[in-house]
Structure formats: C-alpha cells, structure tokens
Short mmCIF file of C-alpha atoms in Angstrom, two decimals:
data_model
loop_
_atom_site.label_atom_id
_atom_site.label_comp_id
_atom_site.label_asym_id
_atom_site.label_seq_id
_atom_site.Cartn_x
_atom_site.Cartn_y
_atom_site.Cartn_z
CA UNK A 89 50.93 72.09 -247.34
CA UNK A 90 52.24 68.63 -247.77
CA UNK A 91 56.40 68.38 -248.47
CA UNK A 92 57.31 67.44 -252.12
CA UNK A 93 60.22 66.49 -251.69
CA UNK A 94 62.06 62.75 -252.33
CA UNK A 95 63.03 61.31 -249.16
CA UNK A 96 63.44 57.66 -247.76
CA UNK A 97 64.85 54.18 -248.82
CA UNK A 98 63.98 54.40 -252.20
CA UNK A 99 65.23 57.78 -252.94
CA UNK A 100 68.80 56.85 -251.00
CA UNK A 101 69.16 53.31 -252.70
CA UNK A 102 68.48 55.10 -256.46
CA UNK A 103 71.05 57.94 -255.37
CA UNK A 104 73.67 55.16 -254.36
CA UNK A 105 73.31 53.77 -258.11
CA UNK A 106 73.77 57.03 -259.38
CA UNK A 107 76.74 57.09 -257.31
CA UNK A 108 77.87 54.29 -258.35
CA UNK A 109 77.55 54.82 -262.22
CA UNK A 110 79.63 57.84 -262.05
CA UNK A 111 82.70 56.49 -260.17
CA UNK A 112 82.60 53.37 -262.43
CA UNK A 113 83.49 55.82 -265.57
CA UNK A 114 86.96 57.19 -263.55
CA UNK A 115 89.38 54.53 -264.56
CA UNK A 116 91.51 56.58 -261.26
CA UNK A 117 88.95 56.11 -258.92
CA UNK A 118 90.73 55.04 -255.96
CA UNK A 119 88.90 55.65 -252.46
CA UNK A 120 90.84 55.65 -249.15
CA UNK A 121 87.95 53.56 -247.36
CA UNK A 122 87.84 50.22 -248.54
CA UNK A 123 83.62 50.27 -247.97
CA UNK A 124 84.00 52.98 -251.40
CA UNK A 125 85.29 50.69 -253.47
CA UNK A 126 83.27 50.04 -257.03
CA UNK A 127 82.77 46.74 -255.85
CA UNK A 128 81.56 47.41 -252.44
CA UNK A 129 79.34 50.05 -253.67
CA UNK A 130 77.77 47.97 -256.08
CA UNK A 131 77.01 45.14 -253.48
CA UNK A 132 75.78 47.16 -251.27
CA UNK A 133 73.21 48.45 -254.03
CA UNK A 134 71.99 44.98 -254.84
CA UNK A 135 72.13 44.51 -251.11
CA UNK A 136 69.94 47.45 -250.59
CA UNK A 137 67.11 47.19 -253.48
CA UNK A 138 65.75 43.95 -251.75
CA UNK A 139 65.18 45.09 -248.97
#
C-alpha cells in the first residue's frame, strides 16, 4: 500500500510559510538565533519557493 502522507520540498517550504504567518501576529516574537528572525524567515521562504 502506497504512503499518503505529505513529504518533500513542497510540503517543508508551505510549512515554513505557515510558520512564518504565525510568528508575524506576536508583536513579542523575539528568537535567540538571528536565522528566526521574521525577516530571515520570510527570505528564506521566497528563497525556497523558486527553487
């Protein structure tokens, strides 16, 4: 029986904008890694959906 379930690039790069859509909405978001920043997160998205 074939697996059903979502896995690869596609699947990881929509779960990073989910990510990313929540932590935009917590005006105290404030990650100890600078790679978790809003910002970062969100270039890395449009970094990630061209490739």
């Amino acid at each position: 029986m074939p697996s059903t379930s979502e896995v690869g690039h596609a699947k990881n790069v929509a779960n990073l904008q989910k990510l990313t859509e929540q932590v935009t909405v917590y005006t105290l978001y404030n990650p100890p890694v600078d790679n978790l920043t809003i910002a970062n997160l969100q270039a890395l998205y449009w970094k990630k959906r061209t490739n």
